[in-house]
Amino acid sequence: MNPESIPADRHPARLAVGIVGAGRAGTALGVALARAGHQVVAASAVSDASLRRARANFPAAAITDPSQVLRRADLALLTVPDDALPGLVTGLAATGAPLEGRMLAHASGRYGVSVLEPAVRQGALPLALHPVMTFTGRADDVDRLRGTSFGVTAPDVLRPAAEALVIEMGGEPVFIAEDQRDLYHAAIAGAANHLITLVAQAMDLLRTAGVAEPARLLAPLLSASLDNALRFGDAGLTGPVARGDAATVAAHVAALEAAAGASAAGTSAAAAAGAAGPSASTSAAGAAGAPAVAAYVAMARLTADRALAAGILRPADAERLLDVLGGRS
């Protein structure tokens, strides 16, 4: 396909779509494109789960190797793990895979279009279309794309095609400069992945404190906190750090350190007694022990810095907080 062949209304013609790496993301994108009227004609997959997924969702598609996927496709989705993408592209270019005139779109958050350069030198048309969404492998993954932002990087001549494809999949294109992709990806990975870690750690601590259903306890609070963060930014900060309650923060740190100590002692005692393994409660406490202290202190410091910069926390209160947090890591 030539960029000049894209219709003036910016919607690309119906495309033959190939998927190299029919995992969870690749399958969801392929199904979304099929719903938009494109045809998934070929797919490659390695794991048994991906093979089953490809056959179930694209029964008319050929299951074949990546080179043959490209041979059949106008648009090839390269939906492999980030670390595998450079090697895949280099391998396709080195083995003479048919690249000229074909759109190659990867879904990696980390990379822009420079990772596709070996293929571009052989005439491929590069697109980076990263859905800012997690996928589970369930049938409703494709429905999650509706209203989801896509981090898009593309040459100027291909921006209309990239925008049209994202819109057809139900998404909203957000253009990211090539040299900002790592920062973009660090931001969204930190927000989404670290949030899960923080919540899981909080649930472990609550179980240690005797709460039977920590998820039920946390859900309303976390929902409100996320809403406040997205709507108000730093102005949505609440809690003892933002208020400058140094004594409360000190009590938190002491409780976390005590839990970490108790967890270490319990694990040592179990090992000395020749126990087969720690209990569920001991495991939860261990997961939420020493790392929880370091995480709390680091986040408290960052929260104090942001609250101070936003004018929420008074300098004198910040000093008292730093006295409590200083020297801990």
GROMACS .gro file of C-alpha atoms in nm:
model
  329
    1MET     CA    1   0.000   0.000   0.000
    2ASN     CA    2   0.121   0.347  -0.088
    3PRO     CA    3   0.051   0.637   0.152
    4GLU     CA    4  -0.086   0.838  -0.139
    5SER     CA    5  -0.352   0.570  -0.195
    6ILE     CA    6  -0.524   0.651   0.134
    7PRO     CA    7  -0.864   0.808   0.053
    8ALA     CA    8  -0.920   1.176   0.116
    9ASP     CA    9  -1.165   1.098   0.396
   10ARG     CA   10  -0.864   0.951   0.583
   11HIS     CA   11  -1.023   0.611   0.625
   12PRO     CA   12  -0.799   0.343   0.470
   13ALA     CA   13  -0.948   0.100   0.222
   14ARG     CA   14  -1.052  -0.241   0.350
   15LEU     CA   15  -0.727  -0.413   0.439
   16ALA     CA   16  -0.600  -0.768   0.451
   17VAL     CA   17  -0.465  -0.789   0.806
   18GLY     CA   18  -0.196  -1.023   0.932
   19ILE     CA   19  -0.103  -1.078   1.297
   20VAL     CA   20   0.250  -1.174   1.395
   21GLY     CA   21   0.209  -1.279   1.756
   22ALA     CA   22  -0.156  -1.363   1.816
   23GLY     CA   23  -0.143  -1.312   2.191
   24ARG     CA   24  -0.394  -1.121   2.397
   25ALA     CA   25  -0.321  -0.776   2.253
   26GLY     CA   26  -0.282  -0.894   1.894
   27THR     CA   27  -0.608  -1.086   1.907
   28ALA     CA   28  -0.800  -0.792   2.052
   29LEU     CA   29  -0.667  -0.555   1.786
   30GLY     CA   30  -0.736  -0.806   1.512
   31VAL     CA   31  -1.094  -0.860   1.626
   32ALA     CA   32  -1.146  -0.481   1.644
   33LEU     CA   33  -1.017  -0.438   1.290
   34ALA     CA   34  -1.237  -0.723   1.168
   35ARG     CA   35  -1.540  -0.557   1.327
   36ALA     CA   36  -1.447  -0.242   1.136
   37GLY     CA   37  -1.466  -0.433   0.809
   38HIS     CA   38  -1.108  -0.539   0.753
   39GLN     CA   39  -1.022  -0.907   0.702
   40VAL     CA   40  -0.774  -1.099   0.915
   41VAL     CA   41  -0.615  -1.328   0.659
   42ALA     CA   42  -0.319  -1.477   0.842
   43ALA     CA   43  -0.167  -1.511   1.187
   44SER     CA   44   0.138  -1.659   1.351
   45ALA     CA   45   0.150  -1.790   1.704
   46VAL     CA   46   0.396  -1.983   1.919
   47SER     CA   47   0.223  -2.095   2.238
   48ASP     CA   48  -0.065  -2.341   2.245
   49ALA     CA   49  -0.286  -2.074   2.403
   50SER     CA   50  -0.211  -1.829   2.123
   51LEU     CA   51  -0.274  -2.093   1.858
   52ARG     CA   52  -0.611  -2.176   2.010
   53ARG     CA   53  -0.694  -1.807   2.038
   54ALA     CA   54  -0.606  -1.741   1.674
   55ARG     CA   55  -0.807  -2.035   1.545
   56ALA     CA   56  -1.109  -1.944   1.758
   57ASN     CA   57  -1.117  -1.577   1.665
   58PHE     CA   58  -0.998  -1.594   1.303
   59PRO     CA   59  -1.123  -1.927   1.166
   60ALA     CA   60  -1.070  -1.822   0.803
   61ALA     CA   61  -0.714  -1.703   0.860
   62ALA     CA   62  -0.408  -1.905   0.764
   63ILE     CA   63  -0.194  -2.002   1.063
   64THR     CA   64   0.156  -1.975   0.929
   65ASP     CA   65   0.503  -1.831   0.983
   66PRO     CA   66   0.568  -1.454   1.007
   67SER     CA   67   0.707  -1.424   0.654
   68GLN     CA   68   0.395  -1.581   0.506
   69VAL     CA   69   0.176  -1.360   0.724
   70LEU     CA   70   0.342  -1.059   0.562
   71ARG     CA   71   0.303  -1.206   0.215
   72ARG     CA   72  -0.075  -1.223   0.260
   73ALA     CA   73  -0.125  -0.889   0.438
   74ASP     CA   74  -0.158  -0.520   0.354
   75LEU     CA   75  -0.131  -0.439   0.725
   76ALA     CA   76   0.077  -0.655   0.957
   77LEU     CA   77   0.036  -0.622   1.335
   78LEU     CA   78   0.362  -0.705   1.510
   79THR     CA   79   0.221  -0.781   1.854
   80VAL     CA   80   0.509  -0.955   2.026
   81PRO     CA   81   0.669  -0.868   2.365
   82ASP     CA   82   0.871  -0.546   2.369
   83ASP     CA   83   1.204  -0.723   2.407
   84ALA     CA   84   1.131  -0.950   2.111
   85LEU     CA   85   1.030  -0.674   1.869
   86PRO     CA   86   1.374  -0.552   1.751
   87GLY     CA   87   1.490  -0.907   1.678
   88LEU     CA   88   1.169  -0.987   1.492
   89VAL     CA   89   1.200  -0.682   1.269
   90THR     CA   90   1.569  -0.742   1.202
   91GLY     CA   91   1.498  -1.106   1.123
   92LEU     CA   92   1.216  -1.027   0.882
   93ALA     CA   93   1.436  -0.778   0.697
   94ALA     CA   94   1.736  -1.011   0.687
   95THR     CA   95   1.543  -1.311   0.556
   96GLY     CA   96   1.386  -1.129   0.264
   97ALA     CA   97   1.030  -1.121   0.395
   98PRO     CA   98   0.800  -0.922   0.165
   99LEU     CA   99   0.801  -0.576   0.320
  100GLU     CA  100   0.774  -0.322   0.042
  101GLY     CA  101   0.448  -0.129   0.044
  102ARG     CA  102   0.312  -0.304   0.352
  103MET     CA  103   0.206  -0.123   0.666
  104LEU     CA  104   0.382  -0.260   0.974
  105ALA     CA  105   0.216  -0.161   1.300
  106HIS     CA  106   0.351  -0.265   1.636
  107ALA     CA  107   0.166  -0.227   1.966
  108SER     CA  108   0.463  -0.174   2.198
  109GLY     CA  109   0.444   0.113   2.442
  110ARG     CA  110   0.818   0.151   2.462
  111TYR     CA  111   0.905   0.189   2.096
  112GLY     CA  112   0.818   0.444   1.831
  113VAL     CA  113   0.882   0.377   1.465
  114SER     CA  114   1.264   0.374   1.475
  115VAL     CA  115   1.254   0.008   1.584
  116LEU     CA  116   1.099  -0.067   1.244
  117GLU     CA  117   1.386   0.099   1.053
  118PRO     CA  118   1.534  -0.226   0.911
  119ALA     CA  119   1.196  -0.295   0.749
  120VAL     CA  120   1.147   0.068   0.643
  121ARG     CA  121   1.474   0.050   0.446
  122GLN     CA  122   1.307  -0.224   0.243
  123GLY     CA  123   0.994  -0.021   0.175
  124ALA     CA  124   0.772  -0.096   0.473
  125LEU     CA  125   0.538   0.174   0.607
  126PRO     CA  126   0.587   0.209   0.986
  127LEU     CA  127   0.324   0.270   1.254
  128ALA     CA  128   0.338   0.252   1.633
  129LEU     CA  129  -0.014   0.200   1.774
  130HIS     CA  130  -0.005   0.130   2.147
  131PRO     CA  131  -0.338   0.074   2.322
  132VAL     CA  132  -0.323   0.214   2.674
  133MET     CA  133  -0.511  -0.083   2.816
  134THR     CA  134  -0.445  -0.421   2.973
  135PHE     CA  135  -0.581  -0.740   2.819
  136THR     CA  136  -0.681  -1.064   2.987
  137GLY     CA  137  -0.735  -1.297   2.692
  138ARG     CA  138  -1.112  -1.299   2.744
  139ALA     CA  139  -1.366  -1.232   2.472
  140ASP     CA  140  -1.449  -0.890   2.614
  141ASP     CA  141  -1.095  -0.758   2.557
  142VAL     CA  142  -1.199  -0.599   2.230
  143ASP     CA  143  -1.477  -0.407   2.406
  144ARG     CA  144  -1.215  -0.248   2.631
  145LEU     CA  145  -1.072  -0.070   2.329
  146ARG     CA  146  -1.377   0.155   2.296
  147GLY     CA  147  -1.274   0.494   2.424
  148THR     CA  148  -0.920   0.376   2.503
  149SER     CA  149  -0.634   0.607   2.412
  150PHE     CA  150  -0.362   0.480   2.179
  151GLY     CA  151  -0.009   0.618   2.196
  152VAL     CA  152   0.062   0.677   1.825
  153THR     CA  153   0.390   0.751   1.652
  154ALA     CA  154   0.408   0.766   1.273
  155PRO     CA  155   0.575   0.958   0.991
  156ASP     CA  156   0.377   1.265   0.894
  157VAL     CA  157   0.254   1.109   0.571
  158LEU     CA  158   0.112   0.812   0.762
  159ARG     CA  159  -0.048   1.002   1.050
  160PRO     CA  160  -0.391   1.011   0.879
  161ALA     CA  161  -0.382   0.633   0.827
  162ALA     CA  162  -0.272   0.574   1.187
  163GLU     CA  163  -0.547   0.801   1.317
  164ALA     CA  164  -0.809   0.631   1.103
  165LEU     CA  165  -0.708   0.281   1.213
  166VAL     CA  166  -0.722   0.376   1.581
  167ILE     CA  167  -1.063   0.539   1.542
  168GLU     CA  168  -1.192   0.235   1.355
  169MET     CA  169  -1.084   0.017   1.648
  170GLY     CA  170  -1.288   0.241   1.880
  171GLY     CA  171  -0.986   0.419   2.025
  172GLU     CA  172  -0.865   0.776   2.054
  173PRO     CA  173  -0.524   0.856   1.900
  174VAL     CA  174  -0.273   1.051   2.109
  175PHE     CA  175   0.040   1.135   1.912
  176ILE     CA  176   0.370   1.077   2.094
  177ALA     CA  177   0.702   1.209   1.961
  178GLU     CA  178   0.961   0.944   1.882
  179ASP     CA  179   1.208   1.074   2.140
  180GLN     CA  180   0.943   1.076   2.415
  181ARG     CA  181   0.830   0.713   2.389
  182ASP     CA  182   1.038   0.587   2.683
  183LEU     CA  183   0.910   0.865   2.910
  184TYR     CA  184   0.552   0.806   2.792
  185HIS     CA  185   0.583   0.435   2.862
  186ALA     CA  186   0.748   0.487   3.201
  187ALA     CA  187   0.459   0.711   3.304
  188ILE     CA  188   0.179   0.473   3.212
  189ALA     CA  189   0.360   0.160   3.332
  190GLY     CA  190   0.438   0.326   3.662
  191ALA     CA  191   0.079   0.438   3.707
  192ALA     CA  192  -0.086   0.109   3.613
  193ASN     CA  193   0.163  -0.157   3.723
  194HIS     CA  194   0.281   0.009   4.043
  195LEU     CA  195  -0.078   0.079   4.140
  196ILE     CA  196  -0.145  -0.294   4.142
  197THR     CA  197   0.165  -0.353   4.353
  198LEU     CA  198   0.062  -0.086   4.605
  199VAL     CA  199  -0.294  -0.218   4.632
  200ALA     CA  200  -0.183  -0.581   4.665
  201GLN     CA  201   0.064  -0.479   4.933
  202ALA     CA  202  -0.204  -0.283   5.120
  203MET     CA  203  -0.430  -0.590   5.112
  204ASP     CA  204  -0.150  -0.802   5.258
  205LEU     CA  205  -0.106  -0.552   5.541
  206LEU     CA  206  -0.478  -0.546   5.611
  207ARG     CA  207  -0.491  -0.926   5.626
  208THR     CA  208  -0.205  -0.915   5.876
  209ALA     CA  209  -0.410  -0.661   6.073
  210GLY     CA  210  -0.703  -0.903   6.083
  211VAL     CA  211  -0.922  -0.768   5.801
  212ALA     CA  212  -1.100  -1.063   5.639
  213GLU     CA  213  -1.202  -0.887   5.317
  214PRO     CA  214  -0.944  -0.619   5.241
  215ALA     CA  215  -1.061  -0.565   4.883
  216ARG     CA  216  -1.411  -0.481   5.001
  217LEU     CA  217  -1.272  -0.238   5.258
  218LEU     CA  218  -1.041  -0.064   5.009
  219ALA     CA  219  -1.263  -0.045   4.701
  220PRO     CA  220  -1.465   0.270   4.782
  221LEU     CA  221  -1.161   0.456   4.913
  222LEU     CA  222  -0.940   0.369   4.617
  223SER     CA  223  -1.212   0.452   4.367
  224ALA     CA  224  -1.255   0.796   4.524
  225SER     CA  225  -0.878   0.852   4.541
  226LEU     CA  226  -0.829   0.762   4.175
  227ASP     CA  227  -1.114   0.990   4.075
  228ASN     CA  228  -0.964   1.274   4.279
  229ALA     CA  229  -0.619   1.219   4.126
  230LEU     CA  230  -0.749   1.222   3.769
  231ARG     CA  231  -0.976   1.522   3.823
  232PHE     CA  232  -0.768   1.739   4.054
  233GLY     CA  233  -0.407   1.620   4.039
  234ASP     CA  234  -0.203   1.723   4.344
  235ALA     CA  235  -0.496   1.930   4.469
  236GLY     CA  236  -0.670   1.599   4.542
  237LEU     CA  237  -0.407   1.497   4.799
  238THR     CA  238  -0.544   1.410   5.144
  239GLY     CA  239  -0.418   1.213   5.441
  240PRO     CA  240  -0.155   1.252   5.711
  241VAL     CA  241   0.138   1.339   5.483
  242ALA     CA  242  -0.053   1.613   5.302
  243ARG     CA  243  -0.175   1.746   5.639
  244GLY     CA  244   0.172   1.735   5.792
  245ASP     CA  245   0.071   1.493   6.069
  246ALA     CA  246   0.426   1.384   6.153
  247ALA     CA  247   0.325   1.184   6.463
  248THR     CA  248   0.077   0.978   6.260
  249VAL     CA  249   0.335   0.910   5.990
  250ALA     CA  250   0.584   0.805   6.258
  251ALA     CA  251   0.328   0.562   6.399
  252HIS     CA  252   0.272   0.418   6.051
  253VAL     CA  253   0.643   0.360   5.998
  254ALA     CA  254   0.679   0.201   6.341
  255ALA     CA  255   0.387  -0.035   6.274
  256LEU     CA  256   0.530  -0.136   5.936
  257GLU     CA  257   0.874  -0.197   6.088
  258ALA     CA  258   0.717  -0.407   6.365
  259ALA     CA  259   0.524  -0.612   6.109
  260ALA     CA  260   0.842  -0.667   5.912
  261GLY     CA  261   1.025  -0.779   6.225
  262ALA     CA  262   0.747  -1.014   6.328
  263SER     CA  263   0.739  -1.162   5.980
  264ALA     CA  264   1.114  -1.225   5.980
  265ALA     CA  265   1.097  -1.383   6.327
  266GLY     CA  266   0.806  -1.605   6.228
  267THR     CA  267   0.982  -1.725   5.915
  268SER     CA  268   1.300  -1.804   6.110
  269ALA     CA  269   1.104  -1.995   6.375
  270ALA     CA  270   0.922  -2.197   6.113
  271ALA     CA  271   1.250  -2.286   5.943
  272ALA     CA  272   1.410  -2.386   6.273
  273ALA     CA  273   1.113  -2.611   6.352
  274GLY     CA  274   1.147  -2.783   6.017
  275ALA     CA  275   0.807  -2.669   5.896
  276ALA     CA  276   0.714  -2.758   5.540
  277GLY     CA  277   0.645  -2.395   5.458
  278PRO     CA  278   0.503  -2.073   5.593
  279SER     CA  279   0.132  -2.034   5.651
  280ALA     CA  280  -0.083  -1.813   5.432
  281SER     CA  281  -0.087  -1.540   5.697
  282THR     CA  282   0.291  -1.559   5.737
  283SER     CA  283   0.335  -1.540   5.359
  284ALA     CA  284   0.113  -1.233   5.342
  285ALA     CA  285   0.302  -1.065   5.622
  286GLY     CA  286   0.633  -1.152   5.458
  287ALA     CA  287   0.527  -1.000   5.129
  288ALA     CA  288   0.419  -0.685   5.308
  289GLY     CA  289   0.710  -0.662   5.554
  290ALA     CA  290   1.041  -0.487   5.486
  291PRO     CA  291   0.946  -0.386   5.129
  292ALA     CA  292   0.636  -0.216   5.268
  293VAL     CA  293   0.849   0.005   5.492
  294ALA     CA  294   1.068   0.117   5.204
  295ALA     CA  295   0.767   0.173   4.977
  296TYR     CA  296   0.579   0.374   5.238
  297VAL     CA  297   0.879   0.595   5.315
  298ALA     CA  298   0.958   0.657   4.948
  299MET     CA  299   0.598   0.743   4.861
  300ALA     CA  300   0.560   0.960   5.173
  301ARG     CA  301   0.866   1.160   5.071
  302LEU     CA  302   0.736   1.203   4.716
  303THR     CA  303   0.390   1.296   4.845
  304ALA     CA  304   0.542   1.554   5.081
  305ASP     CA  305   0.747   1.706   4.799
  306ARG     CA  306   0.443   1.736   4.574
  307ALA     CA  307   0.218   1.867   4.853
  308LEU     CA  308   0.479   2.127   4.943
  309ALA     CA  309   0.519   2.238   4.580
  310ALA     CA  310   0.139   2.261   4.543
  311GLY     CA  311   0.108   2.480   4.852
  312ILE     CA  312  -0.092   2.218   5.043
  313LEU     CA  313   0.180   2.137   5.296
  314ARG     CA  314   0.343   2.413   5.500
  315PRO     CA  315   0.726   2.425   5.504
  316ALA     CA  316   0.739   2.384   5.883
  317ASP     CA  317   0.520   2.072   5.866
  318ALA     CA  318   0.733   1.936   5.583
  319GLU     CA  319   1.042   1.973   5.801
  320ARG     CA  320   0.881   1.765   6.078
  321LEU     CA  321   0.785   1.498   5.826
  322LEU     CA  322   1.138   1.481   5.690
  323ASP     CA  323   1.266   1.440   6.047
  324VAL     CA  324   1.043   1.131   6.078
  325LEU     CA  325   1.132   0.992   5.735
  326GLY     CA  326   1.499   1.084   5.727
  327GLY     CA  327   1.751   0.801   5.735
  328ARG     CA  328   1.493   0.537   5.646
  329SER     CA  329   1.485   0.362   5.312
   0.00000   0.00000   0.00000
